[in-house]
mmCIF file of C-alpha atoms in Angstrom:
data_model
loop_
_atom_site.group_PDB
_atom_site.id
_atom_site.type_symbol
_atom_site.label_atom_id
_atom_site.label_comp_id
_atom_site.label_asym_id
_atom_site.label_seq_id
_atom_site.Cartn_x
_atom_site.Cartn_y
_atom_site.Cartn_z
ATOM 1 C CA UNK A 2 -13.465 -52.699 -106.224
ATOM 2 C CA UNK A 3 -14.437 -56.199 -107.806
ATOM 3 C CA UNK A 4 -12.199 -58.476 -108.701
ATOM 4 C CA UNK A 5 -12.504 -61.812 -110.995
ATOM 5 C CA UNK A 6 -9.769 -64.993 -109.709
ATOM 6 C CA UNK A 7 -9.740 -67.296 -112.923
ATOM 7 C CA UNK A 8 -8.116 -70.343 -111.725
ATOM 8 C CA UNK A 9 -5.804 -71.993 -114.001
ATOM 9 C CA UNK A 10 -4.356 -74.673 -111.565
ATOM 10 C CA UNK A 11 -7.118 -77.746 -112.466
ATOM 11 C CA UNK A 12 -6.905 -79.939 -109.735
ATOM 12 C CA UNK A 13 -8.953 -83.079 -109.308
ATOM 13 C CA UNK A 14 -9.605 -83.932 -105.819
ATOM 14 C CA UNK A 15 -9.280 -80.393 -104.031
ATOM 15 C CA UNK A 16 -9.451 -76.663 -104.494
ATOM 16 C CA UNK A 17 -6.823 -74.821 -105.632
ATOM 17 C CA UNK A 18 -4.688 -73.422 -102.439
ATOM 18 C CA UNK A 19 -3.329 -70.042 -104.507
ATOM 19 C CA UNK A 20 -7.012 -69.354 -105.324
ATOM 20 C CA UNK A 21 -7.507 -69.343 -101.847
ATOM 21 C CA UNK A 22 -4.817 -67.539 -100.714
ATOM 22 C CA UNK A 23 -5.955 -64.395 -103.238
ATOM 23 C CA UNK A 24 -9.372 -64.706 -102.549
ATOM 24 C CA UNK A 25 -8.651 -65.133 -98.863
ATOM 25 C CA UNK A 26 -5.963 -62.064 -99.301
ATOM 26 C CA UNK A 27 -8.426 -59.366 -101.134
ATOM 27 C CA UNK A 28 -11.255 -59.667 -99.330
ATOM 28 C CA UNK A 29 -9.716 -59.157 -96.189
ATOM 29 C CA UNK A 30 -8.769 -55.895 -98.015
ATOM 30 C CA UNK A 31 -12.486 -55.659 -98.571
ATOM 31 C CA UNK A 32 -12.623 -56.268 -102.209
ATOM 32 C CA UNK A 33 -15.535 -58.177 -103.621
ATOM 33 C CA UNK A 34 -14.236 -61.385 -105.010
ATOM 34 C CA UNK A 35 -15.852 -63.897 -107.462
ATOM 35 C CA UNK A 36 -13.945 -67.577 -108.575
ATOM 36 C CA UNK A 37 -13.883 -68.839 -112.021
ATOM 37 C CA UNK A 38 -12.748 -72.327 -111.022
ATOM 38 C CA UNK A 39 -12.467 -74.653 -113.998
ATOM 39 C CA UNK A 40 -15.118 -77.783 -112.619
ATOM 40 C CA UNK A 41 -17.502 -74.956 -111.953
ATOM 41 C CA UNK A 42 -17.821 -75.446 -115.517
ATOM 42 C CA UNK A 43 -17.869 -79.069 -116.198
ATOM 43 C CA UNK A 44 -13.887 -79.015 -116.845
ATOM 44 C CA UNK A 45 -12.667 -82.111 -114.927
ATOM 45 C CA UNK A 46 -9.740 -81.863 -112.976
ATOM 46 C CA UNK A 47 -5.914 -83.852 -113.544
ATOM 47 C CA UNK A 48 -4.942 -86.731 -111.219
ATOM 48 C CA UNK A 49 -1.839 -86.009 -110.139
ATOM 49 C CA UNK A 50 -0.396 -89.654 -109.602
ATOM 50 C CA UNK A 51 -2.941 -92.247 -111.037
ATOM 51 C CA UNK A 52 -3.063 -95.543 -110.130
ATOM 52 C CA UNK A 53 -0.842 -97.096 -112.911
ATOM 53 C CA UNK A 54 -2.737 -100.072 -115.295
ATOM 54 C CA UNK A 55 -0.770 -103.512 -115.569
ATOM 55 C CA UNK A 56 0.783 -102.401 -118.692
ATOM 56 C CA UNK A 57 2.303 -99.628 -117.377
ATOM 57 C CA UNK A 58 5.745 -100.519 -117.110
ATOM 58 C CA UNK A 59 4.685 -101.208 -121.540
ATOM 59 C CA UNK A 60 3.554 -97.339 -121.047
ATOM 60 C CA UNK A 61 6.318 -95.624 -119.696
ATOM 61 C CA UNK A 62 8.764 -97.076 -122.006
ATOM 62 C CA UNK A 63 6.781 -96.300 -124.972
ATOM 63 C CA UNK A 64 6.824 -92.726 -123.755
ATOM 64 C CA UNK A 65 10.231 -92.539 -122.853
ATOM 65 C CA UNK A 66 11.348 -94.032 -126.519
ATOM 66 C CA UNK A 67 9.229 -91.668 -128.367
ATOM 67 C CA UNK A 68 10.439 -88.466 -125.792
ATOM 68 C CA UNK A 69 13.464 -88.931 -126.882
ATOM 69 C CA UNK A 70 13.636 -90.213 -130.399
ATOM 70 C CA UNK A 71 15.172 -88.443 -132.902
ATOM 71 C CA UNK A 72 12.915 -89.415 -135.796
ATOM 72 C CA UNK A 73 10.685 -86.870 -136.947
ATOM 73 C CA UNK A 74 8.056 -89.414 -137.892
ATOM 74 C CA UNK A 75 7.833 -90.681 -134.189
ATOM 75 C CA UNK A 76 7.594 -87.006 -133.055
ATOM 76 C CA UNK A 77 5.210 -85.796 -134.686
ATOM 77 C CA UNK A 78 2.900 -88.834 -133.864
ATOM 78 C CA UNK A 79 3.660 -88.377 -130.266
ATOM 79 C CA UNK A 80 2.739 -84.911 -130.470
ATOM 80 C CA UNK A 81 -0.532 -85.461 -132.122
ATOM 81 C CA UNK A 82 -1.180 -88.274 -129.003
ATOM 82 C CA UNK A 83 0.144 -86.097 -126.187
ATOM 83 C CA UNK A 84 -2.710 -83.101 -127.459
ATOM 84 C CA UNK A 85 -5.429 -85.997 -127.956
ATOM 85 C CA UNK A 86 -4.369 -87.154 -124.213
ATOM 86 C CA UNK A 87 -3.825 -83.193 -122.621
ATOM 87 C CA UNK A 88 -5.815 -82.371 -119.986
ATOM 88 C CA UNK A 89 -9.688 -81.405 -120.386
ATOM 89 C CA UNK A 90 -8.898 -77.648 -119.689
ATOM 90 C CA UNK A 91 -5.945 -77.714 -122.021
ATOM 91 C CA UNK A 92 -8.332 -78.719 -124.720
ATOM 92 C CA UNK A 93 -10.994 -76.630 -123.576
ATOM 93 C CA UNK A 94 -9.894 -73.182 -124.365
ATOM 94 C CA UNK A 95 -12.475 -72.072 -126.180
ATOM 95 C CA UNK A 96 -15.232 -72.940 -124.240
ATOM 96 C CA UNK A 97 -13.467 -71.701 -121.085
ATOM 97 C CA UNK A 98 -13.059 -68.193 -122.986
ATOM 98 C CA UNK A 99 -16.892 -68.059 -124.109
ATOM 99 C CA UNK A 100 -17.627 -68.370 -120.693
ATOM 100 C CA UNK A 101 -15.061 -65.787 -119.023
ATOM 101 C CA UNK A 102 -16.453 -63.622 -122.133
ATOM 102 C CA UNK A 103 -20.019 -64.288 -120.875
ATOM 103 C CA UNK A 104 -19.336 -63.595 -117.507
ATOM 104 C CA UNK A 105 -17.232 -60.236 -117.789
ATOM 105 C CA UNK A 106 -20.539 -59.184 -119.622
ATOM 106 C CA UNK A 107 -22.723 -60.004 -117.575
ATOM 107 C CA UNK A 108 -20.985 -58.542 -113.820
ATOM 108 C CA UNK A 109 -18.731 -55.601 -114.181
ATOM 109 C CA UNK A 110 -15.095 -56.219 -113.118
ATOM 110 C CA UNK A 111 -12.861 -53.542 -112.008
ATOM 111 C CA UNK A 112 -9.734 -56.381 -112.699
ATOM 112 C CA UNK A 113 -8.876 -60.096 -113.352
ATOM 113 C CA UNK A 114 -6.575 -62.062 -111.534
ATOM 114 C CA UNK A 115 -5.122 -64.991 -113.440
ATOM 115 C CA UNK A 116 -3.749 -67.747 -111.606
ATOM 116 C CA UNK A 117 -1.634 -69.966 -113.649
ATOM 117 C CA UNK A 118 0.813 -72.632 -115.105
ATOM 118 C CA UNK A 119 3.082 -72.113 -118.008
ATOM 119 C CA UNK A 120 1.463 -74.315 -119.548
ATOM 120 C CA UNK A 121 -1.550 -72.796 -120.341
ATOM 121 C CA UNK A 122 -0.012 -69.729 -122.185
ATOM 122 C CA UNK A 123 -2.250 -69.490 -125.001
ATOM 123 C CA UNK A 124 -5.410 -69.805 -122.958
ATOM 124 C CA UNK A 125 -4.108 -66.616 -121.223
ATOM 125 C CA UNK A 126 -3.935 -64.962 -124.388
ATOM 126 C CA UNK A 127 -6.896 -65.415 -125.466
ATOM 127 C CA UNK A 128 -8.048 -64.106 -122.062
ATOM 128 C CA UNK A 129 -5.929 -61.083 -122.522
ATOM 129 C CA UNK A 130 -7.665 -60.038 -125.471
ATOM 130 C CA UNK A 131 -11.023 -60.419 -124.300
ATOM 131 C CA UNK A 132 -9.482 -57.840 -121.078
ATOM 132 C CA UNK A 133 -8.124 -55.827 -123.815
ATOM 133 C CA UNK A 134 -11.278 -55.150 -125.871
ATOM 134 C CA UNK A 135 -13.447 -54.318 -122.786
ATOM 135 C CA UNK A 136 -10.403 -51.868 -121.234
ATOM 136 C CA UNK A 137 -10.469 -54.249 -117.921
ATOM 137 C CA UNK A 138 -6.945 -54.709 -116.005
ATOM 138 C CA UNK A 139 -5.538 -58.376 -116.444
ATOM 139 C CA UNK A 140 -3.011 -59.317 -113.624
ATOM 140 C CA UNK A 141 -1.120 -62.584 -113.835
ATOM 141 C CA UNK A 142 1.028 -63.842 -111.474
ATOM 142 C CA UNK A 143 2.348 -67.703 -111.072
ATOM 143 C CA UNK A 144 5.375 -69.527 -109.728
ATOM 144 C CA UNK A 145 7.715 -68.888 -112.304
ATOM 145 C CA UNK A 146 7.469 -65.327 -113.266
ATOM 146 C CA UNK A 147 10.259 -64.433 -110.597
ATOM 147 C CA UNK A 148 12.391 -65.838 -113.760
ATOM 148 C CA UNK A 149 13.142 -62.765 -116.257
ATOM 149 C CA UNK A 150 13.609 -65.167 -119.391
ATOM 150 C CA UNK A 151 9.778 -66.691 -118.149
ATOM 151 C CA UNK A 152 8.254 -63.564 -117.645
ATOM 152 C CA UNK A 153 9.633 -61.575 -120.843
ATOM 153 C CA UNK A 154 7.948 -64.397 -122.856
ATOM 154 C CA UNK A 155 4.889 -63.445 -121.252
ATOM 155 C CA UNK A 156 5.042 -59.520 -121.455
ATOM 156 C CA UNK A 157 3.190 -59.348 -124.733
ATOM 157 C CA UNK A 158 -0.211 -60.800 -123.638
ATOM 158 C CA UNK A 159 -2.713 -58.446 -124.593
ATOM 159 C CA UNK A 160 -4.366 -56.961 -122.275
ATOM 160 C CA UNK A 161 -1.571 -57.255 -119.881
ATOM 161 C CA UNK A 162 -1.353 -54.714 -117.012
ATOM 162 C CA UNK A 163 1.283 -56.431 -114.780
ATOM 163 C CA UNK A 164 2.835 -59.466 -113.919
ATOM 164 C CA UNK A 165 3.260 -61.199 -110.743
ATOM 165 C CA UNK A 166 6.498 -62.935 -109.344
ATOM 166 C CA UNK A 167 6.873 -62.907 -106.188
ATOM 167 C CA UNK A 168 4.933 -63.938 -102.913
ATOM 168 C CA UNK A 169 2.818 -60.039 -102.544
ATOM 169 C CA UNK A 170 -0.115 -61.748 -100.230
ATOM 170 C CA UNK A 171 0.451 -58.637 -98.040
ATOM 171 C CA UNK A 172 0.683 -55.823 -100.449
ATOM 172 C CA UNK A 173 -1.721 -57.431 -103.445
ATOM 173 C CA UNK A 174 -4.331 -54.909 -102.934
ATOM 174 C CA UNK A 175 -2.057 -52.255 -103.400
ATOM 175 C CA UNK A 176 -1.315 -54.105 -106.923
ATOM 176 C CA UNK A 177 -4.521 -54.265 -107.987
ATOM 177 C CA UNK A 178 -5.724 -51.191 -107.011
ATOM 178 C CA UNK A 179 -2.446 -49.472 -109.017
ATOM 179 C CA UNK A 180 -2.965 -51.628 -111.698
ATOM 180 C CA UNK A 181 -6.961 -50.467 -111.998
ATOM 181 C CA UNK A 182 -5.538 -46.782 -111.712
ATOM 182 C CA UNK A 183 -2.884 -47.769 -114.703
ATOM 183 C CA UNK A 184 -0.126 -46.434 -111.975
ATOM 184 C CA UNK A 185 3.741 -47.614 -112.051
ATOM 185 C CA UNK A 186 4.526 -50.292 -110.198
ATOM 186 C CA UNK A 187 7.962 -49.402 -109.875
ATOM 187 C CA UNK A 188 7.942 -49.503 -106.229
ATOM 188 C CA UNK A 189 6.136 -52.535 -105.639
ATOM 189 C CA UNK A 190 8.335 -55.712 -105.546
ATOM 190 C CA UNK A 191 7.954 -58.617 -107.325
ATOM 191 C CA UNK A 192 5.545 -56.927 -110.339
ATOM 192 C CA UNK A 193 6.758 -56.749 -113.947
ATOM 193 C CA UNK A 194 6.126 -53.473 -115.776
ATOM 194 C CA UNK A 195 4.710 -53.679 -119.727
ATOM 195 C CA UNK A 196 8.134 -51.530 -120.517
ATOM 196 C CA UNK A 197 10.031 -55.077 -119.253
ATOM 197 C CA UNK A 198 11.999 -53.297 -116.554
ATOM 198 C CA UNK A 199 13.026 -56.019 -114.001
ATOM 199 C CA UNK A 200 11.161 -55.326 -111.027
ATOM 200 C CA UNK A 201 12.421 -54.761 -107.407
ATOM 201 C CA UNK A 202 13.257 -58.096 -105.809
ATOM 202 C CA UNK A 203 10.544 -59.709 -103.709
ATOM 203 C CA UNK A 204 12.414 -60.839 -100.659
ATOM 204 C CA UNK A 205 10.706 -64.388 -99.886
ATOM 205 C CA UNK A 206 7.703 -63.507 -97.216
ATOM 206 C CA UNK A 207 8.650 -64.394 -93.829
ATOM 207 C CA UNK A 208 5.878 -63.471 -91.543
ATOM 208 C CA UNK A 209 3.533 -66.499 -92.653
ATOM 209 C CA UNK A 210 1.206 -66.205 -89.430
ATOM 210 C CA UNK A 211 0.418 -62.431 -90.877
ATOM 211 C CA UNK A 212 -1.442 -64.131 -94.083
ATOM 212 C CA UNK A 213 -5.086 -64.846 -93.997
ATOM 213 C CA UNK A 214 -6.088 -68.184 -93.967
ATOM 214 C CA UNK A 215 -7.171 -69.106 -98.037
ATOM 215 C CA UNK A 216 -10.675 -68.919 -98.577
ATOM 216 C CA UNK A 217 -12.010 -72.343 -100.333
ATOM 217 C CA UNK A 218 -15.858 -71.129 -100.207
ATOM 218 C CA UNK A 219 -15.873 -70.443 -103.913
ATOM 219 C CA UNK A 220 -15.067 -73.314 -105.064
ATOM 220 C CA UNK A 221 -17.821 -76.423 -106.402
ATOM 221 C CA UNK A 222 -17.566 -78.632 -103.256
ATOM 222 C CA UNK A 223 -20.217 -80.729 -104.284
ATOM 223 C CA UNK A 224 -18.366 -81.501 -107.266
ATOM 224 C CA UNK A 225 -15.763 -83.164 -105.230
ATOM 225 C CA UNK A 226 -15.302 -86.934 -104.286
ATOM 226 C CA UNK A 227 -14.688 -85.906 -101.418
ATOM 227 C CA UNK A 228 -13.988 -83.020 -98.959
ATOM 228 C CA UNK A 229 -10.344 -82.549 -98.723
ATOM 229 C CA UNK A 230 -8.749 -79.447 -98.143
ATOM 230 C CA UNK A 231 -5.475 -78.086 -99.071
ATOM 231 C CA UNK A 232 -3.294 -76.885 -96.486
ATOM 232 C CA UNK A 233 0.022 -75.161 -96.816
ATOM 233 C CA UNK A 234 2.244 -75.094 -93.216
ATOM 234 C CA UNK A 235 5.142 -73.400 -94.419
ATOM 235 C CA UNK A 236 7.311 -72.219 -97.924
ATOM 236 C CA UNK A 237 10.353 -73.726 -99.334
ATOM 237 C CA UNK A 238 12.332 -76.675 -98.567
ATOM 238 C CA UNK A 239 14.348 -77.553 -95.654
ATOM 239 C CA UNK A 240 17.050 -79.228 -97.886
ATOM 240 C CA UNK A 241 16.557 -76.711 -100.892
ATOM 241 C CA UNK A 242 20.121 -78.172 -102.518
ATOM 242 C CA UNK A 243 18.498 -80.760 -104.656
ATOM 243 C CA UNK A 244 19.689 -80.281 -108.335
ATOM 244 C CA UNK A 245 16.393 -82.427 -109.998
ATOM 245 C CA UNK A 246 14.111 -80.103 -107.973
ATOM 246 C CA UNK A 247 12.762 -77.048 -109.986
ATOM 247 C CA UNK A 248 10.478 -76.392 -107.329
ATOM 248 C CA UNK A 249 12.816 -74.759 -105.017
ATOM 249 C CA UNK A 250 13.871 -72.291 -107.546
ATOM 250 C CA UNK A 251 10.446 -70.675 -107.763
ATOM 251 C CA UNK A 252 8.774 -67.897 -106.384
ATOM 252 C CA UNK A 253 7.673 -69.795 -103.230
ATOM 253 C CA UNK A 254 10.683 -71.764 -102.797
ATOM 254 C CA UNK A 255 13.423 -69.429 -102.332
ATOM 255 C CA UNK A 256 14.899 -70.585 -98.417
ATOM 256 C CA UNK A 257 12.608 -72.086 -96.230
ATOM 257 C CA UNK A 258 10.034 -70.319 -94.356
ATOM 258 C CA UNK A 259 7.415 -72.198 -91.477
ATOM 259 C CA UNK A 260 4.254 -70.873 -90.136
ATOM 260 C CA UNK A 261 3.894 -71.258 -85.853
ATOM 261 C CA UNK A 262 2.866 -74.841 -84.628
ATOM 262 C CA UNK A 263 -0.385 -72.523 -83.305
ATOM 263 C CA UNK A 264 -1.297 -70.504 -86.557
ATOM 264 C CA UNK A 265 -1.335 -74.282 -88.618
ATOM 265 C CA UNK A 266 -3.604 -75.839 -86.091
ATOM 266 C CA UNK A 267 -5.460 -73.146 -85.766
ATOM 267 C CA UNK A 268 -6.104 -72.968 -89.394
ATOM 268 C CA UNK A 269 -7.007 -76.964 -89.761
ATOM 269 C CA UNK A 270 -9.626 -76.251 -86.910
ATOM 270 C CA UNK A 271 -11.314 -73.833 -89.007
ATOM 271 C CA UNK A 272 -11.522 -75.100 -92.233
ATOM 272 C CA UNK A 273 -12.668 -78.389 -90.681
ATOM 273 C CA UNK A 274 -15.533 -76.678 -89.335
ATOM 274 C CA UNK A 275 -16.437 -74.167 -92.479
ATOM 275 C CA UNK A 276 -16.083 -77.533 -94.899
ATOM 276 C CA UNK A 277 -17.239 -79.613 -92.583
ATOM 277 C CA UNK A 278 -14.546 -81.910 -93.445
ATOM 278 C CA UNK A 279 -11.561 -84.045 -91.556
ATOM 279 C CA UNK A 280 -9.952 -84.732 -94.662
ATOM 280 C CA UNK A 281 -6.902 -82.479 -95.452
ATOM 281 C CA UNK A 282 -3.948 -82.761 -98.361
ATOM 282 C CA UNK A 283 -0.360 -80.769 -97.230
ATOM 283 C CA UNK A 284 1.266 -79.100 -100.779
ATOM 284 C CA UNK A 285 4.302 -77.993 -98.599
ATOM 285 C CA UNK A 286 7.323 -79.164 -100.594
ATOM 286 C CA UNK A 287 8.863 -81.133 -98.024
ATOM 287 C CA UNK A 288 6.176 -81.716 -94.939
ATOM 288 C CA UNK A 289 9.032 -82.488 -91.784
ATOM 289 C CA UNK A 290 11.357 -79.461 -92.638
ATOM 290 C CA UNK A 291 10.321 -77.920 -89.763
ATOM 291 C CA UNK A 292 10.179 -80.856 -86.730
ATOM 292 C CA UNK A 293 7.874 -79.443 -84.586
ATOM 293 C CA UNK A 294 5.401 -78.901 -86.906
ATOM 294 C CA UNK A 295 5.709 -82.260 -88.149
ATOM 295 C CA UNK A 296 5.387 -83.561 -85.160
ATOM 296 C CA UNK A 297 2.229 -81.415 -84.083
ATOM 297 C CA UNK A 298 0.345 -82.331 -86.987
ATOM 298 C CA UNK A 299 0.845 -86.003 -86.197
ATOM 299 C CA UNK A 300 0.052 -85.518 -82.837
#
């Protein structure tokens, strides 16, 4: 089977870690895997938290004032500023499409694998209906399709042969492999159906050490300012009560769930030595939820 990963996560300094884990994940299920990662294509990244200019206390309260204005004039002209000041890949749909288009043409793909943010809903679209007219099975999976309003909105995506929401790194070849077959996915959890039936619950994973480590070499690491890589050390939140946190109600942030103190360091020795790097970024959602790790990796 070959598979194509689009990644839809855009980040600036470092590949994306749920790339990784997928590309990591099916070719340990020996499935060929290629990476559409957005700078592989001259779409630069976000910066999570800029450095802020000296105006930009000026800034945020000119955003906040317009975000929350009730005059349609004001609206509408932050709109138009907020889509001239979106991220490169949000503007670059087309583009990005020509060249998924291009590529599906030119290697044949048994499926695509769409990792994504809500936010880029109408770029999956578009990619649906390029799946659609050349009969290739589109799965797309993301934080927030464990939500059934979220993922109902999403069901109509041409081209749409199931959606992900819920952590399947140990069963995701059996998804894709059903999904190439056109099977039911009744008894998989965590997959949406095109008929909308709610899926089985996906009971957050708890065996983190049985996960392969993610797999960065696909990604354009001389693209990079430098060679960080993205390391995850365990899933949830040790507090997880935290009523402005929207994290800990998705997919991967249901309880709280640590990998051993040996699997983590084992894992940082390795990718140091395939990147050739010492420089590495944690995403967990709270680092020190689990003490012993925390104090391990400062160690």
């Amino acid at each position: 089977m070959r598979a194509l990963i689009i990644d839809l996560n855009n980040f600036a300094l470092y590949p994306s870690i749920a790339v990784g884990y997928l590309a990591a994940n099916l070719r340990r299920a020996n499935i060929e895997v290629d990476v559409m990662a957005p700078m592989s294509n001259g779409v630069k990244g976000v910066s999570r938290e800029p450095v802020p200019p000296a105006w930009g206390w000026i800034d945020q309260a000119i955003r906040y004032g317009t975000g929350v204005s009730r005059n349609s004039t004001i609206r509408s002209i932050r709109k138009r500023f907020a889509a001239r000041m979106s991220s490169q890949l949000y503007r670059s749909k087309v583009p990005m499409v020509e060249e998924f288009t291009r590529r599906l043409d030119e290697k044949s793909y048994d499926v695509v694998l769409i990792s994504t943010y809500l936010m880029y809903f109408e770029h999956c679209f578009a990619l649906g209906e390029v799946c659609h007219d050349r009969k290739v099975a589109l799965v797309l999976g993301g934080p927030y399709f464990s939500v059934g309003d979220v993922a109902r909105e999403w069901m109509d995506i041409p081209g749409l042969t199931a959606l992900v929401g819920g952590e399947v790194d140990l069963h995701l070849d059996e998804i894709l492999k059903t999904a190439v077959a056109g099977g039911s996915f009744e008894h998989i959890p965590g997959v949406w159906n095109r008929d909308r039936k709610t899926p089985l619950t996906s009971p957050p994973l708890t065996d983190l050490d049985s996960v392969a480590f993610p797999d960065y070499t696909d990604f354009p690491w001389h693209l990079y300012p430098n060679r960080i890589v993205p390391l995850l050390t365990g899933r949830g939140c040790g507090w997880g009560v935290c009523t402005f946190c929207s994290d800990i109600t998705s997919t991967a942030g249901r309880t709280f769930r640590s990998r051993s103190t040996a699997n983590v360091l084992d894992e940082i020795a390795r990718q140091a030595s395939i990147h050739d790097s010492s420089l590495f970024v944690f995403t967990d959602l709270k680092l020190n939820s689990d003490l012993q790790i925390w104090h391990a990796i400062i160690g």
